[in-house]
Short mmCIF file of C-alpha atoms in Angstrom, two decimals:
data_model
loop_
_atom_site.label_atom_id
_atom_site.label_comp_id
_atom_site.label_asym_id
_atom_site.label_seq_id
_atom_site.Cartn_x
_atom_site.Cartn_y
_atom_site.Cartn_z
CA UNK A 1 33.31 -6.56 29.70
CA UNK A 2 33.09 -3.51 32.16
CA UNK A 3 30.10 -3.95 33.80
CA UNK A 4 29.23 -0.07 33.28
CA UNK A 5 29.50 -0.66 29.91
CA UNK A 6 27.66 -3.85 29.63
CA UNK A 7 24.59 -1.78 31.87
CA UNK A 8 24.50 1.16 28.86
CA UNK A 9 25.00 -1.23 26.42
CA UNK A 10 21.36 -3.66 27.94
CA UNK A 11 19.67 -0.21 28.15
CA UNK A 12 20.29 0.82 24.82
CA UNK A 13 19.63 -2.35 23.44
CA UNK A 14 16.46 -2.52 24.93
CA UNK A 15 15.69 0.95 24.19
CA UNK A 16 15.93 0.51 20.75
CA UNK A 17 14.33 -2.65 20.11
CA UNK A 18 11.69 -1.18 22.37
CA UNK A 19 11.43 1.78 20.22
CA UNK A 20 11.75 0.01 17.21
CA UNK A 21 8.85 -2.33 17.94
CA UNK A 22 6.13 0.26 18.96
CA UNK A 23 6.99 2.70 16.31
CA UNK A 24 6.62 0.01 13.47
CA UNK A 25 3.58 -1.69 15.48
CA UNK A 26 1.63 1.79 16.28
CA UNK A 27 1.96 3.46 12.44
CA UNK A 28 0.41 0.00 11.40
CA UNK A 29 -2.94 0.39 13.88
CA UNK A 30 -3.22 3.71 12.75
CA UNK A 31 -3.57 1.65 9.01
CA UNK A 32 -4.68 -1.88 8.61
CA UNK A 33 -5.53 -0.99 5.86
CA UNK A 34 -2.67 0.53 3.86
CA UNK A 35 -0.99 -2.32 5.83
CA UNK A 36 -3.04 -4.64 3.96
CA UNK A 37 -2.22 -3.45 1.66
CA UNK A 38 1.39 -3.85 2.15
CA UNK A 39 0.89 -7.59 2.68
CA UNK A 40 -1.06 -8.37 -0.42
CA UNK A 41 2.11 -6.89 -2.11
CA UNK A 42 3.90 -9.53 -1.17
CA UNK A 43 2.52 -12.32 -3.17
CA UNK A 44 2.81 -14.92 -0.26
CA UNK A 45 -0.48 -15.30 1.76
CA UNK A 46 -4.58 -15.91 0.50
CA UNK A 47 -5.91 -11.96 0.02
CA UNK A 48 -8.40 -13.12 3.12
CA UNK A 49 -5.30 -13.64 5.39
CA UNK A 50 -3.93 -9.92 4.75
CA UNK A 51 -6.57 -8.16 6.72
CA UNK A 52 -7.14 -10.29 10.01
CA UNK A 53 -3.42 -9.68 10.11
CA UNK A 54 -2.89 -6.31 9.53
CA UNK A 55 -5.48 -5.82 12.41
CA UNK A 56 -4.12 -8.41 14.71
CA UNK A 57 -0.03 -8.13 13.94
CA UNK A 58 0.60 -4.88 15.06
CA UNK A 59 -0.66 -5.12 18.66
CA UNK A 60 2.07 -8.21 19.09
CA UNK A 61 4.74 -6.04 17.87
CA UNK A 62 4.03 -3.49 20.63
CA UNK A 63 3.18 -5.72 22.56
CA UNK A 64 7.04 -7.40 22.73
CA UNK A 65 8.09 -3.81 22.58
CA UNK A 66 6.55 -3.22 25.73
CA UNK A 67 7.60 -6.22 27.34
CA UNK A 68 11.19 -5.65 26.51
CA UNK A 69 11.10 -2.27 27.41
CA UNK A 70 9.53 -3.73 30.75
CA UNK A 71 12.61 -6.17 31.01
CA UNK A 72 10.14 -9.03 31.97
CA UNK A 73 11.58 -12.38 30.82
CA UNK A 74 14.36 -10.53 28.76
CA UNK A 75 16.19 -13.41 27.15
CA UNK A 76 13.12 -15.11 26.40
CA UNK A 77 11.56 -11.45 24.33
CA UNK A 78 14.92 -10.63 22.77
CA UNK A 79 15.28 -14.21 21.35
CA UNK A 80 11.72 -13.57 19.75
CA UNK A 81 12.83 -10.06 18.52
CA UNK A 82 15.72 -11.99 16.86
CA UNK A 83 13.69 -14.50 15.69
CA UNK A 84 11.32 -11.77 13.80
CA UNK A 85 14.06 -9.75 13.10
CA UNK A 86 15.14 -12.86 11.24
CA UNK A 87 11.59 -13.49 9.41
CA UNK A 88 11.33 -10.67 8.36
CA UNK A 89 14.97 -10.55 6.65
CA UNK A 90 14.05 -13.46 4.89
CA UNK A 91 10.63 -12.24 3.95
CA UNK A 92 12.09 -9.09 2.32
CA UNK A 93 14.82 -11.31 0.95
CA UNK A 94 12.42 -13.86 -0.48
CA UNK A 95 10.54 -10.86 -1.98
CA UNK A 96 13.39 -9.32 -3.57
CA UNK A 97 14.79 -12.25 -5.23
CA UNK A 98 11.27 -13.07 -6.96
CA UNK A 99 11.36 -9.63 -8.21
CA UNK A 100 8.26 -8.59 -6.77
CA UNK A 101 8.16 -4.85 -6.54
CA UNK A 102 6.34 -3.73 -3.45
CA UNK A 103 6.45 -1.72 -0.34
CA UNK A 104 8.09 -2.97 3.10
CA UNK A 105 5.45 -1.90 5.23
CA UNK A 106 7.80 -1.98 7.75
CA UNK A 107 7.99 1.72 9.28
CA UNK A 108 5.80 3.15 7.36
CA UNK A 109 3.98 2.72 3.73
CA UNK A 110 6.22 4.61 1.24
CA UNK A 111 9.50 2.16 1.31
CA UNK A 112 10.19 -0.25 -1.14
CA UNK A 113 12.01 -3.27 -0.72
CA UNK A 114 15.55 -2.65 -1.73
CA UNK A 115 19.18 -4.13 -0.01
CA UNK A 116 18.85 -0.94 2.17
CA UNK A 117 15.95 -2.29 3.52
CA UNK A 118 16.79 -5.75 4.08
CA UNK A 119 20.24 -3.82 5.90
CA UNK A 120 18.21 -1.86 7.99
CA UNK A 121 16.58 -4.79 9.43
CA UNK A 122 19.23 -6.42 9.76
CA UNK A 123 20.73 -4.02 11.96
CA UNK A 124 17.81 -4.51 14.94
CA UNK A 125 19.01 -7.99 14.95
CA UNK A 126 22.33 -6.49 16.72
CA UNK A 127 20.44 -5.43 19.32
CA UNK A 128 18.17 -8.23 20.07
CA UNK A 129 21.36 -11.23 19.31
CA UNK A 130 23.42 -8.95 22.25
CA UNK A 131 20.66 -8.64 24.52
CA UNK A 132 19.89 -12.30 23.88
CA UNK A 133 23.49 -13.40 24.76
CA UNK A 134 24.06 -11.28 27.68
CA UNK A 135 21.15 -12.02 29.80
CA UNK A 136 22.56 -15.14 30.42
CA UNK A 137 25.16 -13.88 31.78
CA UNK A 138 25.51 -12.53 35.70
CA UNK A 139 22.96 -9.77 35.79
CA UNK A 140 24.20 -7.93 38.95
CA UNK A 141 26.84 -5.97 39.17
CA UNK A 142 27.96 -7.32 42.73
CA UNK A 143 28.23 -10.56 41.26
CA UNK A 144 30.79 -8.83 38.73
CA UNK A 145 32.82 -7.75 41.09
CA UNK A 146 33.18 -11.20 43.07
CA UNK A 147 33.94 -12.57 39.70
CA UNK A 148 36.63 -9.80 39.19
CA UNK A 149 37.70 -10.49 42.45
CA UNK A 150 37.53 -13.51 43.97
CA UNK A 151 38.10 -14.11 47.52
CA UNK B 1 8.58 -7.11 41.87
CA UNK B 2 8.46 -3.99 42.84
CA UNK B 3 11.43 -2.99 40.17
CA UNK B 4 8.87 -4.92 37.56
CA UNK B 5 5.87 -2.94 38.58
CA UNK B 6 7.76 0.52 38.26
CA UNK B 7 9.19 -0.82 34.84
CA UNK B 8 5.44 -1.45 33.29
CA UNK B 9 4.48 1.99 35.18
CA UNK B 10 7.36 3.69 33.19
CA UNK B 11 6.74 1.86 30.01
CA UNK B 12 2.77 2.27 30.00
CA UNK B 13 3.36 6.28 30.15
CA UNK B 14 5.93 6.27 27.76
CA UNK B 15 3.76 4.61 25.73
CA UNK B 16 0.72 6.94 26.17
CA UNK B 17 2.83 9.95 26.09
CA UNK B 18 4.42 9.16 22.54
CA UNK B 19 1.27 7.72 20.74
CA UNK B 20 -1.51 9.94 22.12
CA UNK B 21 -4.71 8.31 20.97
CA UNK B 22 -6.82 10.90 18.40
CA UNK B 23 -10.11 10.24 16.16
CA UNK B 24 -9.91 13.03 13.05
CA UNK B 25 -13.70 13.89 12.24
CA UNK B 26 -14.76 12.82 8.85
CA UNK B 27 -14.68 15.95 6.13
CA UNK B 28 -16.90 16.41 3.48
CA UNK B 29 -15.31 16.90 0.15
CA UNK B 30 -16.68 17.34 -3.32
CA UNK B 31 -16.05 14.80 -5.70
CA UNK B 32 -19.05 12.41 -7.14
CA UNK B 33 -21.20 10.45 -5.28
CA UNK B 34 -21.52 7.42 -6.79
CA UNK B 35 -23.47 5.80 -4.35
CA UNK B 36 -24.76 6.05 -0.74
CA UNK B 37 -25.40 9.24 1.06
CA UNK B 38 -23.23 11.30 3.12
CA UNK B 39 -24.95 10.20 6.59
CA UNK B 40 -23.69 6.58 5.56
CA UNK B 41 -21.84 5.27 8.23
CA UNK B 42 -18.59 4.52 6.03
CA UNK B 43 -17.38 7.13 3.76
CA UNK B 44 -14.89 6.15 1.08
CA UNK B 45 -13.02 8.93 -1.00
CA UNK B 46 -11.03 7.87 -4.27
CA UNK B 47 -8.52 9.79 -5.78
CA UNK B 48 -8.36 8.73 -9.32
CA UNK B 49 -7.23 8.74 -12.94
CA UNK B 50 -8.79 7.38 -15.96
CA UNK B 51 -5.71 5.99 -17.38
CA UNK B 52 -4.22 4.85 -14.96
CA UNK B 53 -3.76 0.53 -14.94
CA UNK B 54 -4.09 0.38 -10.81
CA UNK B 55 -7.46 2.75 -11.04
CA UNK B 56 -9.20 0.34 -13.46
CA UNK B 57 -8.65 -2.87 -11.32
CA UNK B 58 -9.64 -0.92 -8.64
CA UNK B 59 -12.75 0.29 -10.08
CA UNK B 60 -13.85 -2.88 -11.80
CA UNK B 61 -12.90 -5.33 -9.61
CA UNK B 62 -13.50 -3.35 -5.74
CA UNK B 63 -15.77 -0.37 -6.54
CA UNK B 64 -18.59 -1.71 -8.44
CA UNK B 65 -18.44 -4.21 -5.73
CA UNK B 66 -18.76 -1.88 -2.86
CA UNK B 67 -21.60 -0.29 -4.81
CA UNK B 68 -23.68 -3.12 -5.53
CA UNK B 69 -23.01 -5.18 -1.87
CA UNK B 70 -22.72 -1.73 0.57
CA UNK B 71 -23.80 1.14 -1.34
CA UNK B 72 -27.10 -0.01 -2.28
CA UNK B 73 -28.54 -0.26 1.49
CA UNK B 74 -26.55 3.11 2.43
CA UNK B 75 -23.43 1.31 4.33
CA UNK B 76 -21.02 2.90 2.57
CA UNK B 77 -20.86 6.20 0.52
CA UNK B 78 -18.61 6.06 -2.06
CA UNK B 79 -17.20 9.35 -3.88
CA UNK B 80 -15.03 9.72 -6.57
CA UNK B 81 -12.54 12.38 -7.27
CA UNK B 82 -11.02 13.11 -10.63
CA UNK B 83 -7.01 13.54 -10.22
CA UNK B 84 -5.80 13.53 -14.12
CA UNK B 85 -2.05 12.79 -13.76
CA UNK B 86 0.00 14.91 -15.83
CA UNK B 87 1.91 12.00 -17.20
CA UNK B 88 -1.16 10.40 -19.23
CA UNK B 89 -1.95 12.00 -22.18
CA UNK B 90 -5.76 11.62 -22.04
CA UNK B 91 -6.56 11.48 -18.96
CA UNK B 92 -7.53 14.77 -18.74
CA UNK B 93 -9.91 14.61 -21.56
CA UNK B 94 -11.66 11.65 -19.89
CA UNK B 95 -11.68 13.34 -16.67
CA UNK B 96 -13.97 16.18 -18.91
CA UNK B 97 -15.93 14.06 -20.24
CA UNK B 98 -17.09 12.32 -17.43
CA UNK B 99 -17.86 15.97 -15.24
CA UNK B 100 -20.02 16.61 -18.11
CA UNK B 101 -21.34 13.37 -17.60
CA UNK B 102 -21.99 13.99 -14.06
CA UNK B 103 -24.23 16.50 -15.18
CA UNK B 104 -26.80 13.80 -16.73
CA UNK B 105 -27.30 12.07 -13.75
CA UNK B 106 -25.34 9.45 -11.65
CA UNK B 107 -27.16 6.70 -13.73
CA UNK B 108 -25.39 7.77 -17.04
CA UNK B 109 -22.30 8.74 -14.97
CA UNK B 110 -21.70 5.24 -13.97
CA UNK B 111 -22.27 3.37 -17.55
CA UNK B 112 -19.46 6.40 -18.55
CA UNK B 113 -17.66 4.89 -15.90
CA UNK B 114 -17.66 1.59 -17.15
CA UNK B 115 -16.79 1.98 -20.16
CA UNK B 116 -13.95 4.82 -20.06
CA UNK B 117 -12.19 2.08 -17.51
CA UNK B 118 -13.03 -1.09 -19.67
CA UNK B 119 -11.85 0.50 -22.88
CA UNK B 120 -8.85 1.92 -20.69
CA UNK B 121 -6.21 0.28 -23.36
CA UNK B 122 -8.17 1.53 -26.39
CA UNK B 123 -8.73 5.59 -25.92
CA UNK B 124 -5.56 5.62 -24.05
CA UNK B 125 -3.47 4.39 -27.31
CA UNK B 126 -5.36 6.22 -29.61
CA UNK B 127 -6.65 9.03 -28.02
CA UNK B 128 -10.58 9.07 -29.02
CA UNK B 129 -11.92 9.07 -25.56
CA UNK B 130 -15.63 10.42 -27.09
CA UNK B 131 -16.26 7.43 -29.15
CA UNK B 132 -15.89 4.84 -25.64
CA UNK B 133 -18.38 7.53 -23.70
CA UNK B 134 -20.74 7.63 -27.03
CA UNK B 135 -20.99 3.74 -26.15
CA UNK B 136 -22.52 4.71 -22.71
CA UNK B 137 -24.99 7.73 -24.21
CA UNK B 138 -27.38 8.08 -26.58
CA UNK B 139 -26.91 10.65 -29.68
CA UNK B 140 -29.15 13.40 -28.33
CA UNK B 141 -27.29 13.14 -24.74
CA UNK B 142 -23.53 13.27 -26.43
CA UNK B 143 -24.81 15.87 -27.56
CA UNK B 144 -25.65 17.69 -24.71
CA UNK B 145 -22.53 16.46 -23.21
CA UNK B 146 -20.77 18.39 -25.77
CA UNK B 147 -22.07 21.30 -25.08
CA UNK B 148 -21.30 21.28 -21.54
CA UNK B 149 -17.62 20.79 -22.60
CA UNK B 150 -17.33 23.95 -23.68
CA UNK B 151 -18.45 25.56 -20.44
CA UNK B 152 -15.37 26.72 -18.10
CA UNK B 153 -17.04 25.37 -15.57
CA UNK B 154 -15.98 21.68 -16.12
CA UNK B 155 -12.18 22.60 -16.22
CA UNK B 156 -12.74 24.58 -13.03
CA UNK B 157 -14.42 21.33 -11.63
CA UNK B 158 -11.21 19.27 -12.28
CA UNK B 159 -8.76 21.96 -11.08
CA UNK B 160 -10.91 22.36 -7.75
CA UNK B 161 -10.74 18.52 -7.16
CA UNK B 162 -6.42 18.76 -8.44
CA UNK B 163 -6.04 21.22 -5.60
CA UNK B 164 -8.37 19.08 -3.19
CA UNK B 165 -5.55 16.11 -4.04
CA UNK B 166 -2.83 18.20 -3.40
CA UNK B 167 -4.17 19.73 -0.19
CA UNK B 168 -4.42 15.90 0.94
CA UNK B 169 -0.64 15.39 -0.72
CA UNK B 170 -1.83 12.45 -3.01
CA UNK B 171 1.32 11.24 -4.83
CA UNK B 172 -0.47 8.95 -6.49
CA UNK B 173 -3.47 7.07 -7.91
CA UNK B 174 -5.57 5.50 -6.62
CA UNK B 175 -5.44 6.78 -3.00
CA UNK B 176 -8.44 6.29 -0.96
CA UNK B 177 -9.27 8.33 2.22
CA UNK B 178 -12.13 5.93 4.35
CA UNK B 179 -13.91 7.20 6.87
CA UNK B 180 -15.24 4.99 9.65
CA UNK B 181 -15.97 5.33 13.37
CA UNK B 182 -15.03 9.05 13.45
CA UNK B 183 -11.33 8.13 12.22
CA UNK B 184 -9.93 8.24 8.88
CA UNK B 185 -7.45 6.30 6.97
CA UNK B 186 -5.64 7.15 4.16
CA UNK B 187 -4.55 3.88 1.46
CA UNK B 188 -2.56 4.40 -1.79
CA UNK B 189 -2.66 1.35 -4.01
CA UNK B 190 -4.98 -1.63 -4.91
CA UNK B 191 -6.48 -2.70 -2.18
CA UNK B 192 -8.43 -6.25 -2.39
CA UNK B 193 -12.45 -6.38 -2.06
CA UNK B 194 -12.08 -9.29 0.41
CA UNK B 195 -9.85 -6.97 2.83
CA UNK B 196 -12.03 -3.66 1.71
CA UNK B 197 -14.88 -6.21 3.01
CA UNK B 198 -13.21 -7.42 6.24
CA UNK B 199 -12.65 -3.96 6.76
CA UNK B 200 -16.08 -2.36 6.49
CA UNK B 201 -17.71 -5.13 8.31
CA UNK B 202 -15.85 -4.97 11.08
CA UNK B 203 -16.50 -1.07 11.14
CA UNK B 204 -20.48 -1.97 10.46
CA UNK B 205 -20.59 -4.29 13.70
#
């Protein structure tokens, strides 16, 4: 891949999933509540589980926005973005299937869980699965260019 | 390192810049008071509707509990606000009897309360909302209540809180708006009494 490319392609990446995870972490602070809410909807946890999480969740969604955005330990945070990316698909999926009509919670409080939904997640796992795979690779592009052209 | 410590630099003012910190000052509405004062440290507002499934659970199962465990010793004021939803036929009717209610004293206004939400499925099939407040009243004080149904003033009562609602865009029942530590939340749907409880105690420490 150009490494030009590749460099816009890691910063948007990490822009979005940044963006992605302290939007959706910060409306939920402002609402532990309503998120509560939200995860007594869901039919899957003991009511006295909902609110010690609605508190405490948030704060590790920004929290790995933050450190992506930061770029500290990269491969490490976008594998974990994948891997909630991926929890949560199932959640909603889980959710869906046992007919259970309730709100996401995901972005806000006024979405319910349709295949839209479930799409839209999906689609942050792009981000995070690319950002995953290409950190392994060379990070600098000087070390491109001896690959490109080796002596 | 240096390229790290710029990155958290950049990241921490992004951060503050988008999601600027605020506390909203608690407003007084009208509405009842059902219990606890206004100077009560937590302030709960409920948007409600008589016949409306969500609103009963609500009120039997969180907000008689509220009352009785918060209420009582002034923790948490609790107010209710009448928002009759134009789809239920009689929900308007029960939202006039109870302001005339209101008028008796909170006492009476509460057993009305108990029993226009217990006998939800009853009035709201057949429509005879007086005979589940007669329940709640004595003869001489349905009475009375009748009487102040025919004053304009009770339908002026339920518009005013209608346009309170609106001006706080409820879009549906029950919404709550809690106040607590100078911030305030707004919560649409049935909220549990053990996260309601989690909630206020934390906000009580």
């Amino acid at each position: 891949m150009n490494p030009t490319l590749r460099l816009i392609l890691h910063w948007l990446c990490r822009l979005a999933l940044a963006v992605v995870f302290i939007w959706s972490g910060w409306v939920k602070v402002q609402a532990p509540l309503q998120f509560a809410v939200a995860i007594t909807g869901y039919k899957i946890i003991p009511d006295r589980f909902a609110f010690p999480i609605a508190t405490y969740f948030p704060w590790l969604e920004i929290a790995l926005g933050l450190v992506i955005l930061s770029g500290f330990k990269i491969r490490w945070s976008s594998i974990a973005s994948a891997a909630l990316m991926l929890f949560f698909i199932v959640l909603l999926s889980v959710t869906l299937f046992r007919g259970i009509e309730t709100n996401c919670g995901c972005f806000g409080f006024g979405d319910r869980i349709t295949w839209k939904t479930i799409a839209r997640d999906g689609s942050f796992l792009i981000p995070a699965l690319f950002l995953a795979i290409e950190s392994r690779l060379p990070r600098r592009l000087k070390e491109f260019r001896i690959m490109d052209n080796p002596a | 390192m240096r390229a790290k410590i710029v990155n958290w630099t950049f990241a921490t003012f992004l951060f503050l810049a988008v999601f600027p910190f605020s506390a909203q000052p608690a407003e007084q509405g009208s509405g009842q008071i059902l219990g606890g004062s206004l100077d009560a440290p937590v302030r709960i507002e409920v948007f409600s509707d008589f016949e409306c499934p969500s609103c009963r659970e609500l009120y039997l199962d969180v907000m008689r509990r509220v009352l009785v465990d918060y209420s009582s010793q002034n923790k948490v004021c609790l107010m209710y606000h009448e928002y009759p939803l134009k789809i239920h036929r009689y929900s308007r009717d029960a939202a006039r009897y109870a302001e005339a209610v209101s008028r008796l004293g909170k006492e009476k206004l509460l057993r009305v309360y108990d029993v226009l939400f217990m006998d939800q499925a009853k009035w709201s099939a057949d429509g005879r909302v007086e005979a589940s407040v007669a329940k709640a009243l004595s003869r001489a004080e349905l009475q009375t209540v009748k009487k102040f149904l025919q004053e304009p003033s009770i339908n002026a009562a339920i518009e005013k809180e209608i346009k309170l609602g609106e001006s706080r865009r409820i879009q549906s029942t029950p919404t709550w708006f809690i106040y607590a530590r100078g911030k305030e939340q707004k919560v649409e749907g049935r909220i549990t009494y053990i996260s309601l409880k989690q909630f206020i105690d934390s906000a009580l420490k």
